Coordinates of C-alpha atoms and ligand atoms in Angstrom, one line a residue:
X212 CA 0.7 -16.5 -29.0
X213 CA -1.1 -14.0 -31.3
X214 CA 1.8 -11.4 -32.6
X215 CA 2.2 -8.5 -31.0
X216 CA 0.3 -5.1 -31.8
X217 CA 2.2 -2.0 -33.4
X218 CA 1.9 -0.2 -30.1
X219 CA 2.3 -3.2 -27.9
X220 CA 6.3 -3.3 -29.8
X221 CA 6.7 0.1 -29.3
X222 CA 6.3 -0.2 -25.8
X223 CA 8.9 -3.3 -25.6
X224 CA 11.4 -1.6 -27.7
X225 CA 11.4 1.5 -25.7
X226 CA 10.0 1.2 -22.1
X227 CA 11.2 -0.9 -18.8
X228 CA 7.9 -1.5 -17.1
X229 CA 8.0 -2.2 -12.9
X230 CA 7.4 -5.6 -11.5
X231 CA 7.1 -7.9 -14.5
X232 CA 9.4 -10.8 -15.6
X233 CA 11.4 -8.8 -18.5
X234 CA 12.5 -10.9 -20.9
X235 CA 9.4 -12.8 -21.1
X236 CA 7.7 -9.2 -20.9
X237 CA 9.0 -9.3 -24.5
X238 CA 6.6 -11.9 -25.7
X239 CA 3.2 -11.1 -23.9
X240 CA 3.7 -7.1 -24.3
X241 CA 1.3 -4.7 -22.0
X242 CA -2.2 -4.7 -22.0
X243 CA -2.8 -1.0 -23.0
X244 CA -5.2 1.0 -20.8
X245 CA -6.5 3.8 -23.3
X246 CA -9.8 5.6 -21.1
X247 CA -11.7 5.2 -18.0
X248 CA -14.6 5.8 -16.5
X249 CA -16.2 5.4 -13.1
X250 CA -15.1 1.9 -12.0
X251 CA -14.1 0.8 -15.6
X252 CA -11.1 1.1 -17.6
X253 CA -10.9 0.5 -21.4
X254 CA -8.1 -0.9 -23.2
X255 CA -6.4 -0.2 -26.9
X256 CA -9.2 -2.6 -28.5
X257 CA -12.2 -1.4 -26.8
X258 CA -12.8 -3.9 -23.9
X259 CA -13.7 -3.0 -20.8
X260 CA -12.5 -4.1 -17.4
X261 CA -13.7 -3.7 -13.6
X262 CA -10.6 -1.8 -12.4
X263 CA -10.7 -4.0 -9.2
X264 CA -7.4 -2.7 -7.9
X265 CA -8.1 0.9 -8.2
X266 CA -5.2 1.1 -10.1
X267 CA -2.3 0.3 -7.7
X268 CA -4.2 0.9 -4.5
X269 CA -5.1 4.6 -5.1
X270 CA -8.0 6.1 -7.2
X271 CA -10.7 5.9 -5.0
X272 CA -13.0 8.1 -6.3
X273 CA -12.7 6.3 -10.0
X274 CA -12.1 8.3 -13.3
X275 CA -13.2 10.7 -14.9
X276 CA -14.2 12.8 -12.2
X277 CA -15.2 16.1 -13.8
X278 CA -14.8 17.9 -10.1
X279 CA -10.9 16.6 -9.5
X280 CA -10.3 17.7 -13.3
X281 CA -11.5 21.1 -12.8
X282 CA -9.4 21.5 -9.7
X283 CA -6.4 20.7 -11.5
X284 CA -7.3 22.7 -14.4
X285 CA -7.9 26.1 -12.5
X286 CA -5.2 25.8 -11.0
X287 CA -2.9 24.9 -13.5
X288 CA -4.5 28.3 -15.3
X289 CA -3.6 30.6 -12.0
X290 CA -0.7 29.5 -10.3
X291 CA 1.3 26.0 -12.1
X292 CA 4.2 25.7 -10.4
X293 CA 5.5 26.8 -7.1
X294 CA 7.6 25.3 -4.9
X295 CA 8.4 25.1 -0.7
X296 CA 12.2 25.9 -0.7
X297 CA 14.0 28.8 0.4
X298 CA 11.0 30.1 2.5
X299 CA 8.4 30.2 -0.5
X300 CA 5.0 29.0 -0.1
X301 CA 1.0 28.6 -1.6
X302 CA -2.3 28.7 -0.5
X303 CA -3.0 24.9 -1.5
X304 CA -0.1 23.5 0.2
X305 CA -1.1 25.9 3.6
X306 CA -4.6 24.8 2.9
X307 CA -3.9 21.0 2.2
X308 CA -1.6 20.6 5.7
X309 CA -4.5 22.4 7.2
X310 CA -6.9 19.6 6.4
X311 CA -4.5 16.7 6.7
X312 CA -3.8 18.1 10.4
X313 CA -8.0 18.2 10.8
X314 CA -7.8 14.7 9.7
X315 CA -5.1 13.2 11.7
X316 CA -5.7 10.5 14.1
X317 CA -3.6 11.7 16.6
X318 CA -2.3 15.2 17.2
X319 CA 0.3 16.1 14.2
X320 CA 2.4 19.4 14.5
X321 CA 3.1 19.8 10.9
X322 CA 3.1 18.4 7.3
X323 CA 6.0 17.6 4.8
X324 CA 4.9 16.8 1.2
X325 CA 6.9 14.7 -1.2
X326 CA 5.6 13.1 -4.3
X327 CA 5.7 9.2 -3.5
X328 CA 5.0 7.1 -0.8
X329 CA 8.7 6.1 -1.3
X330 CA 9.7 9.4 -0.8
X331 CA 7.4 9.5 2.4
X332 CA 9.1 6.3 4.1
X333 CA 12.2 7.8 2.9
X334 CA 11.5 11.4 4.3
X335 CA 10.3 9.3 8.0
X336 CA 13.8 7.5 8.2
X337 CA 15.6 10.7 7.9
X338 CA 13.2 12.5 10.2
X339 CA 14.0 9.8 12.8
X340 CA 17.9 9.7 12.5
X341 CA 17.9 13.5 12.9
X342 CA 15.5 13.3 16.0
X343 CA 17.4 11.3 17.3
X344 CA 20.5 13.8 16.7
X345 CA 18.9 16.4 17.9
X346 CA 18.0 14.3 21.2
X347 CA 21.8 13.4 21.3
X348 CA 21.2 9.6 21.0
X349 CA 23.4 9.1 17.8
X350 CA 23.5 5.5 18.1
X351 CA 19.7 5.0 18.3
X352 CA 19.0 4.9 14.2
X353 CA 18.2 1.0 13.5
X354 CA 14.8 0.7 11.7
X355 CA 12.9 -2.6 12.3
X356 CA 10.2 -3.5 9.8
X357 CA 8.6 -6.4 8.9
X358 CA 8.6 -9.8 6.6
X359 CA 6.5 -9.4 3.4
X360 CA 6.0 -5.5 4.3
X361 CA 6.0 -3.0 1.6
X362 CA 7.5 0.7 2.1
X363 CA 8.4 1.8 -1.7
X364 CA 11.7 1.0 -3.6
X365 CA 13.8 4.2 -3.2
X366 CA 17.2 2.8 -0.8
X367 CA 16.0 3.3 2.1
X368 CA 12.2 2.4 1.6
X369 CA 13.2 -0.7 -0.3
X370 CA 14.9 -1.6 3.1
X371 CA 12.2 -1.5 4.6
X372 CA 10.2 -3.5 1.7
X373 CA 10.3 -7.1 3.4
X374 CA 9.5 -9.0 0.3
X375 CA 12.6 -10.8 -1.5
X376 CA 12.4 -9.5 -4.6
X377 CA 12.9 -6.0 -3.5
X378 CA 16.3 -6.9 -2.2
X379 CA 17.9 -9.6 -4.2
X380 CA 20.7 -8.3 -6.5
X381 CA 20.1 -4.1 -5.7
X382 CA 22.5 -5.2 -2.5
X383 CA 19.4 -4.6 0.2
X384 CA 18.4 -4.3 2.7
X385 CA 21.1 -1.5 4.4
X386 CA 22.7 -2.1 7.3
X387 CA 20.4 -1.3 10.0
X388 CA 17.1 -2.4 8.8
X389 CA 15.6 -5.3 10.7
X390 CA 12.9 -7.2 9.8
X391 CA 10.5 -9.0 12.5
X392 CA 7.9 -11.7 11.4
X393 CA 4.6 -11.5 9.5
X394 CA 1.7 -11.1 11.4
X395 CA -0.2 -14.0 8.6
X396 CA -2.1 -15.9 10.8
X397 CA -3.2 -18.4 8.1
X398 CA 0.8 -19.2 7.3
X399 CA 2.4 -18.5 10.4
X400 CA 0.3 -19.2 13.3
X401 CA 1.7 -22.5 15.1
X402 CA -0.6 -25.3 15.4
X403 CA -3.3 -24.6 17.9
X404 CA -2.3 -21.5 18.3
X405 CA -5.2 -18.3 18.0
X406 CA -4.9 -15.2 16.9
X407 CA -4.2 -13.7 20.2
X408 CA -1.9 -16.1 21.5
X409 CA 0.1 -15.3 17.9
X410 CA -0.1 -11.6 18.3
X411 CA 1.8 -12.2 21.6
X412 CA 3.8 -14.1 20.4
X413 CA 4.6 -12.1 17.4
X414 CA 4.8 -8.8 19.9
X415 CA 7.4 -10.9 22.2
X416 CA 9.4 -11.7 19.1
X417 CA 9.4 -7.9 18.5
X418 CA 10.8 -7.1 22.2
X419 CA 13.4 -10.2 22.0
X420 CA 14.8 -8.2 18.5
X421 CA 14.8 -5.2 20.2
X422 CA 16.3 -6.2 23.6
X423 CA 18.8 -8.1 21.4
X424 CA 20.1 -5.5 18.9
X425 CA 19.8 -3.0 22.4
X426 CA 16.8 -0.9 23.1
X427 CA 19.3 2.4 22.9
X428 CA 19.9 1.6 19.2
X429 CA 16.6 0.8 17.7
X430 CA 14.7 4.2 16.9
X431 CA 11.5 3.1 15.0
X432 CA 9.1 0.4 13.6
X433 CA 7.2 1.1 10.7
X434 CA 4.1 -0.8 9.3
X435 CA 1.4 -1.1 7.1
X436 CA -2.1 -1.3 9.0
X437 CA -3.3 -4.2 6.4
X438 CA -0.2 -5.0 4.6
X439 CA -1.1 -4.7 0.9
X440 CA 1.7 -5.6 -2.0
X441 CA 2.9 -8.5 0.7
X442 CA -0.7 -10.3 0.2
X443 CA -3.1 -8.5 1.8
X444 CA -2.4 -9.2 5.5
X445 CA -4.9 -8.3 8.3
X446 CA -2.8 -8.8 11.7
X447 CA -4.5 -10.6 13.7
X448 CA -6.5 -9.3 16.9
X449 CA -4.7 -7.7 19.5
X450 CA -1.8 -7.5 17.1
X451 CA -1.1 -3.6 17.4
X452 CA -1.9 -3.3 21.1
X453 CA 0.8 -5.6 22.0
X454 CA 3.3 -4.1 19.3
X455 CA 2.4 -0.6 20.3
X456 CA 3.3 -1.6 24.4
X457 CA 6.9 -2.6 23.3
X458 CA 7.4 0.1 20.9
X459 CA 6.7 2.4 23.9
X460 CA 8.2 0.3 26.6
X461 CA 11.7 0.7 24.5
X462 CA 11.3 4.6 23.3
X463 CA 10.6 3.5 19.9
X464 CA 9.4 5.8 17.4
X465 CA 5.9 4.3 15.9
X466 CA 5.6 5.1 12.2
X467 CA 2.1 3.8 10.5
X468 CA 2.1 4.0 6.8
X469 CA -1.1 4.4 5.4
X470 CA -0.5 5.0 2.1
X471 CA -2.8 2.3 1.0
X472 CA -5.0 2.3 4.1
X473 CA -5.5 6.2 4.5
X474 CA -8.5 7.9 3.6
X475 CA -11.2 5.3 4.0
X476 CA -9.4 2.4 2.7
X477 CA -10.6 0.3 5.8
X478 CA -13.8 2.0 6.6
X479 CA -12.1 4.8 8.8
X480 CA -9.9 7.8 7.9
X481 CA -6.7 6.3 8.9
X482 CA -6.0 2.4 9.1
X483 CA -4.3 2.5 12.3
X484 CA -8.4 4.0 13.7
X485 CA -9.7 0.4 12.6
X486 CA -7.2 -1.4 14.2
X487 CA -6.8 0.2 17.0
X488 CA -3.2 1.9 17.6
X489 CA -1.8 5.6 17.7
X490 CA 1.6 6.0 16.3
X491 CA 3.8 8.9 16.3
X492 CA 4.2 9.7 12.7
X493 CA 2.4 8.7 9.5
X494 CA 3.1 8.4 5.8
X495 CA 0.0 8.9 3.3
X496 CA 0.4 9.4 -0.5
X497 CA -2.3 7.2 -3.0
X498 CA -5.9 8.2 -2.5
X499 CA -4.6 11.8 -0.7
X500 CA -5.2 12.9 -4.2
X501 CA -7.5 9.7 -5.3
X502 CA -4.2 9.4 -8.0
X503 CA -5.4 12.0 -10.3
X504 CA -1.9 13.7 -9.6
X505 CA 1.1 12.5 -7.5
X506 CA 1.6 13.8 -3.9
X507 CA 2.5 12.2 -0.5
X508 CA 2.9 13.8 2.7
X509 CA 4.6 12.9 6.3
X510 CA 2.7 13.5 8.8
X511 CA 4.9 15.0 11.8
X512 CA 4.1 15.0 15.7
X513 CA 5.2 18.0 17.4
X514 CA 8.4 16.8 19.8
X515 CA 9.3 15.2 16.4
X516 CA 9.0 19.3 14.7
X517 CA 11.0 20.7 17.5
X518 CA 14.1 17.8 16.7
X519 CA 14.4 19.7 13.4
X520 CA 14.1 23.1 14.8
X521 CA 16.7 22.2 17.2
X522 CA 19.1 21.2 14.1
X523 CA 18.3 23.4 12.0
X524 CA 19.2 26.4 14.6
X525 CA 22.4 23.8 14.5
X526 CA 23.6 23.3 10.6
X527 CA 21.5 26.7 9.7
X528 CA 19.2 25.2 7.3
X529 CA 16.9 21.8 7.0
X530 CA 18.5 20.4 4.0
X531 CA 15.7 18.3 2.5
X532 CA 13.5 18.4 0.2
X533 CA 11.9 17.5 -3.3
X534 CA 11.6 19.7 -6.8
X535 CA 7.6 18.8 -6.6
X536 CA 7.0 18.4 -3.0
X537 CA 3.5 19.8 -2.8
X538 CA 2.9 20.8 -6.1
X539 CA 0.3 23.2 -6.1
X540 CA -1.4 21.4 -8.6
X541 CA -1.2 18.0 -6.6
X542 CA -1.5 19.9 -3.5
X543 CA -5.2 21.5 -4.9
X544 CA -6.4 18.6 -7.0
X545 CA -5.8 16.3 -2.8
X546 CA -7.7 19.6 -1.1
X547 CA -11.0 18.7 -3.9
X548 CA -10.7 14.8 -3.1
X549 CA -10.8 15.4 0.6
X550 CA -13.5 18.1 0.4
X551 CA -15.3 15.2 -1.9
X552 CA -14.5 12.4 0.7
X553 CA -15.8 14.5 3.5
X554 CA -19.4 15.8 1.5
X555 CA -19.9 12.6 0.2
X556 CA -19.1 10.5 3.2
X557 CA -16.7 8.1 1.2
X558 CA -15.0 6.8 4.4
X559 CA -18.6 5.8 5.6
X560 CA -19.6 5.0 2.3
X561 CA -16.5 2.4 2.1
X562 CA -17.8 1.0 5.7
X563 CA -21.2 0.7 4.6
X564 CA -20.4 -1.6 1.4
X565 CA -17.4 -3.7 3.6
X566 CA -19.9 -6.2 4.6
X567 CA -21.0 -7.1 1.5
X568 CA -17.6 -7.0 -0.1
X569 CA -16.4 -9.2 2.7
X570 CA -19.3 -11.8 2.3
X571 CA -18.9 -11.5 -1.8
X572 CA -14.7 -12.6 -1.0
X573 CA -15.7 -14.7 1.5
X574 CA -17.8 -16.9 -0.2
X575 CA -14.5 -16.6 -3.1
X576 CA -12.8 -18.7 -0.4
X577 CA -15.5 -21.5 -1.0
X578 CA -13.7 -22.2 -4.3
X579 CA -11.2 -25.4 -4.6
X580 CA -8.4 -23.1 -5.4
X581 CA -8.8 -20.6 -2.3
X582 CA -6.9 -21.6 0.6
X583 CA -8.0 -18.4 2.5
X584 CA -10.1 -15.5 1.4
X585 CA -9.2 -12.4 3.5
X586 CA -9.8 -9.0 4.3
X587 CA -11.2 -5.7 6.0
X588 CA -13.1 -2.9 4.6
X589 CA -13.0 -2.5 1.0
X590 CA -9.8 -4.4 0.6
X591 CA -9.0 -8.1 -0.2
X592 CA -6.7 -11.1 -1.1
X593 CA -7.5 -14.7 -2.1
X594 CA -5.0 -16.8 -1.6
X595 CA -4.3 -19.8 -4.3
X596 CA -3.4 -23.1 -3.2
X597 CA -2.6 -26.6 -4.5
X598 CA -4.4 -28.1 -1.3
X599 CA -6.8 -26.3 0.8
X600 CA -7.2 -29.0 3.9
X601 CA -2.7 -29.1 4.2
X602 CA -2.5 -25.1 3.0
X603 CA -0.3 -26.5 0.7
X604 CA 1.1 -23.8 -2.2
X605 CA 1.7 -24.2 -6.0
X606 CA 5.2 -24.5 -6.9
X607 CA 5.8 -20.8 -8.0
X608 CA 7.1 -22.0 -11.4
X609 CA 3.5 -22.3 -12.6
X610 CA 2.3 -19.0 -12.1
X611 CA -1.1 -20.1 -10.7
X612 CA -2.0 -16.5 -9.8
X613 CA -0.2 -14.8 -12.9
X614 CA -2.2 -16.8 -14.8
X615 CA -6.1 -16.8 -13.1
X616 CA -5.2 -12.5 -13.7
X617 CA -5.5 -13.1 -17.2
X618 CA -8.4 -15.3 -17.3
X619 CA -10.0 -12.8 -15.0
X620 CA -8.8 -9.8 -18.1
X621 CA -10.4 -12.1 -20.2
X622 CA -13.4 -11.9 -18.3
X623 CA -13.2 -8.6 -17.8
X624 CA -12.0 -7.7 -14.1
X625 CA -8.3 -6.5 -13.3
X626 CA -7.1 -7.9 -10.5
X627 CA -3.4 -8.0 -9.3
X628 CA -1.0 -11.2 -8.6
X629 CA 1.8 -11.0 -5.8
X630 CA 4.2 -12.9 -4.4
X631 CA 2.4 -16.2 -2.7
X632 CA 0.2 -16.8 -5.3
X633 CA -2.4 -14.3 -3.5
X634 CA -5.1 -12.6 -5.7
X635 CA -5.5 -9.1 -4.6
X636 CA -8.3 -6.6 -4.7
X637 CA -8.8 -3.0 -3.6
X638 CA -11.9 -1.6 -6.4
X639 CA -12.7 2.2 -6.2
X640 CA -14.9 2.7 -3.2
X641 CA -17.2 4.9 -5.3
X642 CA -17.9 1.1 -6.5
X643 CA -21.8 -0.3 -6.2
X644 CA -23.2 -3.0 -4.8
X645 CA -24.3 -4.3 -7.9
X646 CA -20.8 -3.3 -9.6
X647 CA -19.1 -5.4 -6.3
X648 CA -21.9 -8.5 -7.8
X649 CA -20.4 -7.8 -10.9
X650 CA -16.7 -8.5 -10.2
X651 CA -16.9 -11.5 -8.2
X652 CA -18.9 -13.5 -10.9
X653 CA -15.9 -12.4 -12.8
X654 CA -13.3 -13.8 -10.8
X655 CA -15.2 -16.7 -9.7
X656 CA -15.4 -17.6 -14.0
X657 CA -12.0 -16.6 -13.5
X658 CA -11.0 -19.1 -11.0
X659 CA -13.1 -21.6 -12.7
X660 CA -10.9 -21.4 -15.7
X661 CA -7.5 -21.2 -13.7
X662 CA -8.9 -24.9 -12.1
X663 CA -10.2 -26.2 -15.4
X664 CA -6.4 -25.4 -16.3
X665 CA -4.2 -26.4 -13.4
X666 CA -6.5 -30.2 -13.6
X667 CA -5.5 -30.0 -17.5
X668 CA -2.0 -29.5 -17.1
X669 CA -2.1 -31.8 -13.9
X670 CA 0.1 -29.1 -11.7
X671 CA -2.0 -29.4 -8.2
X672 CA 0.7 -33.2 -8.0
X673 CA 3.1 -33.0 -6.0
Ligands
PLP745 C1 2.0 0.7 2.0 C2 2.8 1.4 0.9 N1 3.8 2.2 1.2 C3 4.6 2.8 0.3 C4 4.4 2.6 -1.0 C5 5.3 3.2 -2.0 O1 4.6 4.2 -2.7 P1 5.1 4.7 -4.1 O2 5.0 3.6 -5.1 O3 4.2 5.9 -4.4 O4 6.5 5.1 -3.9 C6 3.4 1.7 -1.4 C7 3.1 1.4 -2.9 O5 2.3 0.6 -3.2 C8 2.6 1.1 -0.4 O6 1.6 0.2 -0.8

């Protein structure tokens, strides 16, 4: 292992970096991101990578666009900082709620900003709980979720989070949060059975948790449309229909967090329009301002608005609330990516390329090491396996996935590794066809070097 670079030490000696392996962290060091442009990052030496992740999930428009720069730069010049507390307020944040209420799938009262999607989830839990105050149900406050989902890592959103790492040690989930199966048909699917007959059963399992913990004590379900860190999970068909009936059968609260499926992610505004469902509330954060600035926002139905009028006339004053919740900044740099999403037709943009990108991944799952390719819209996973015909997995000590991400930085395409050995993708859906060409050679030299490695060491044994 070449030794690390001067600024590669600095960052071990001085930062704690999310979701990597720490101590051995402190041998490999970062890979250094120093510009970007379009689709393409560049790191501390020069080399250039596909940023086939757009970033976590988020910068949809790419870098270096001059138009979101501007935005923030005017308005960094008039107006900074300005905050929402105390009866305060600013045209972007008035303007931005405006647009997001335009946008919504389903009829949304008003808008609360936050500055994660953490903070989002967080923000919908404690919108529920006090609903359900105001509506003088105080025992109705359990959250179910789901296995492998991901909902952020502050408390409550980590209980949400349905993925093991998220819990183990931080002495998660808190009481209350339930967690209901994956809707993988490729893992979880019983023999013989198809996707609808799993969606049912999936949606009775959902009822039997509900009618089990009691209907009067279960106040929401939240999920992802396509669930992303968890692997890149498409439910299968019918899957929200038949959620959606028991949610509503049992006066459960529907949130749909779109934070990485909002804003043409899938093809459609909002996820939950591909796929078919209306919930009640929604969480969106991520491409809302294509990254280039944090903001995330809740997206609030109106019965839901008069709960919190009805407390607030109660305890005299809504007492949440964050320091940069709708930044104007933020707030006006999100107003110039939807007014670019909406003149350029990015959403139908991202529905026009799908089929390509689909066929492109699809075709990924001819390789040896792809036990299932997957995906919808402009988002993907590849799933790496020891055995395609018996789905069987690597043993997770070999870091199949880990590993095929650096062979595809070595060949010039960041992708991202999670749990399951899955492979995901998500590029910039300015990307071009010939850009989408581009990246799958990459990761198909990519996962031609990961096989040329896994038959050298001799880890697909059992
Ligand atoms: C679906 C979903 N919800 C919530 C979050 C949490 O967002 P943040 O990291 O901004 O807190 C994420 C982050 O990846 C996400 O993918």
């Amino acid at each position: 292992m070449s030794p690390l670079s001067n600024l590669a030490t600095r960052d071990v000696e001085t930062l704690v970096h999310p979701y990597v392996n720490l101590a051995k962290f402190r041998e490999t060091g970062p890979l250094i991101i120093e510009r970007a442009k379009g689709v393409h990052v560049y790191d501390s030496d020069g080399k250039s990578y596909i940023e086939a992740m757009a970033g976590l999930w988020c910068t949809s428009l790419g870098y270096g666009n001059e138009e979101l720069v501007e935005a923030a730069a005017s308005q960094m010049r008039k107006l900074s900082f300005a905050h929402l507390f105390t009866g305060k307020s600013h045209d972007p944040a008035i303007e931005l709620a405006e647009k997001l209420k335009e946008l919504a799938p389903v009829p949304i009262s008003k808008v609360f900003f936050c500055g994660s999607g953490s903070e989002a989830n967080d923000t919908q839990i404690k919108l529920v709980w006090y609903l359900n105050n105001a509506l003088g149900r105080p025992q109705k406050k359990k959250i179910v979720s789901r296995v492998k989902a991901y909902h952020g890592v502050t408390i409550a959103a980590a209980s949400l989070t349905g993925l093991p790492a998220n819990h183990r040690d931080f002495d998660l989930p808190l009481p209350g949060f339930l967690h209901t199966a994956c809707p993988h048909h490729y893992r979880f699917a019983e023999a013989g059975e198809n996707e609808e007959q799993f969606a049912t059963r999936l949606a009775e399992e959902l009822d039997a948790l509900i009618v089990k913990e009691g209907p009067d004590t279960v106040a929401a379900f939240i999920a992802e449309p396509v669930m992303g860190a968890g692997g890149v999970i498409v439910p299968p068909r019918t899957y929200f229909e038949k959620v959606m009936e028991v949610c509503t059968r049992h006066n459960v609260f529907m949130i749909s967090d779109e934070v990485i499926c909002g804003f043409g992610r899938l093809g459609t505004a909002f996820g939950c329009e591909k796929l078919n469902y209306r919930p009640h509330a929604l969480s969106v954060a991520k491409a809302l301002s294509s990254a280039y600035l944090p903001i995330a926002g809740v997206m609030i139905p109106e019965d839901e608005y008069q709960a919190l009028l009805l407390e607030s006339r109660k305890i005299g004053v809504f007492g949440h609330g964050f320091t940069y919740g709708g930044h104007p900044v933020s707030a006006a740099v999100a107003l110039k990516a939807l007014e670019i999403y909406q003149r350029d037709k990015i959403f139908e943009r991202a529905a026009s390329l799908a089929p390509h990108f689909q066929n492109m991944l699809a075709a990924l799952g001819e390789h040896p090491l792809v036990g299932e390719a997957r995906g919808i819209g402009m988002i993907g996973g590849a799933e790496l396996v020891a055995d395609k015909r018996t789905k069987r997995s690597f043993d997770p000590q070999h870091g199949i996935a880990p590993r095929a991400v650096q062979f595809a930085e070595a060949e010039g395409v960041i992708v991202r590794a999670v749990m399951g050995d899955v492979l995901t993708l998500c590029p910039p859906l300015i990307i071009t066809v010939a850009e989408i060409d581009d990246l799958f050679a990459r990761l198909i030299r990519a996962l031609d070097r990961t096989l040329d490695w896994v038959t050298r060491e001799n880890i697909a044994q059992v």
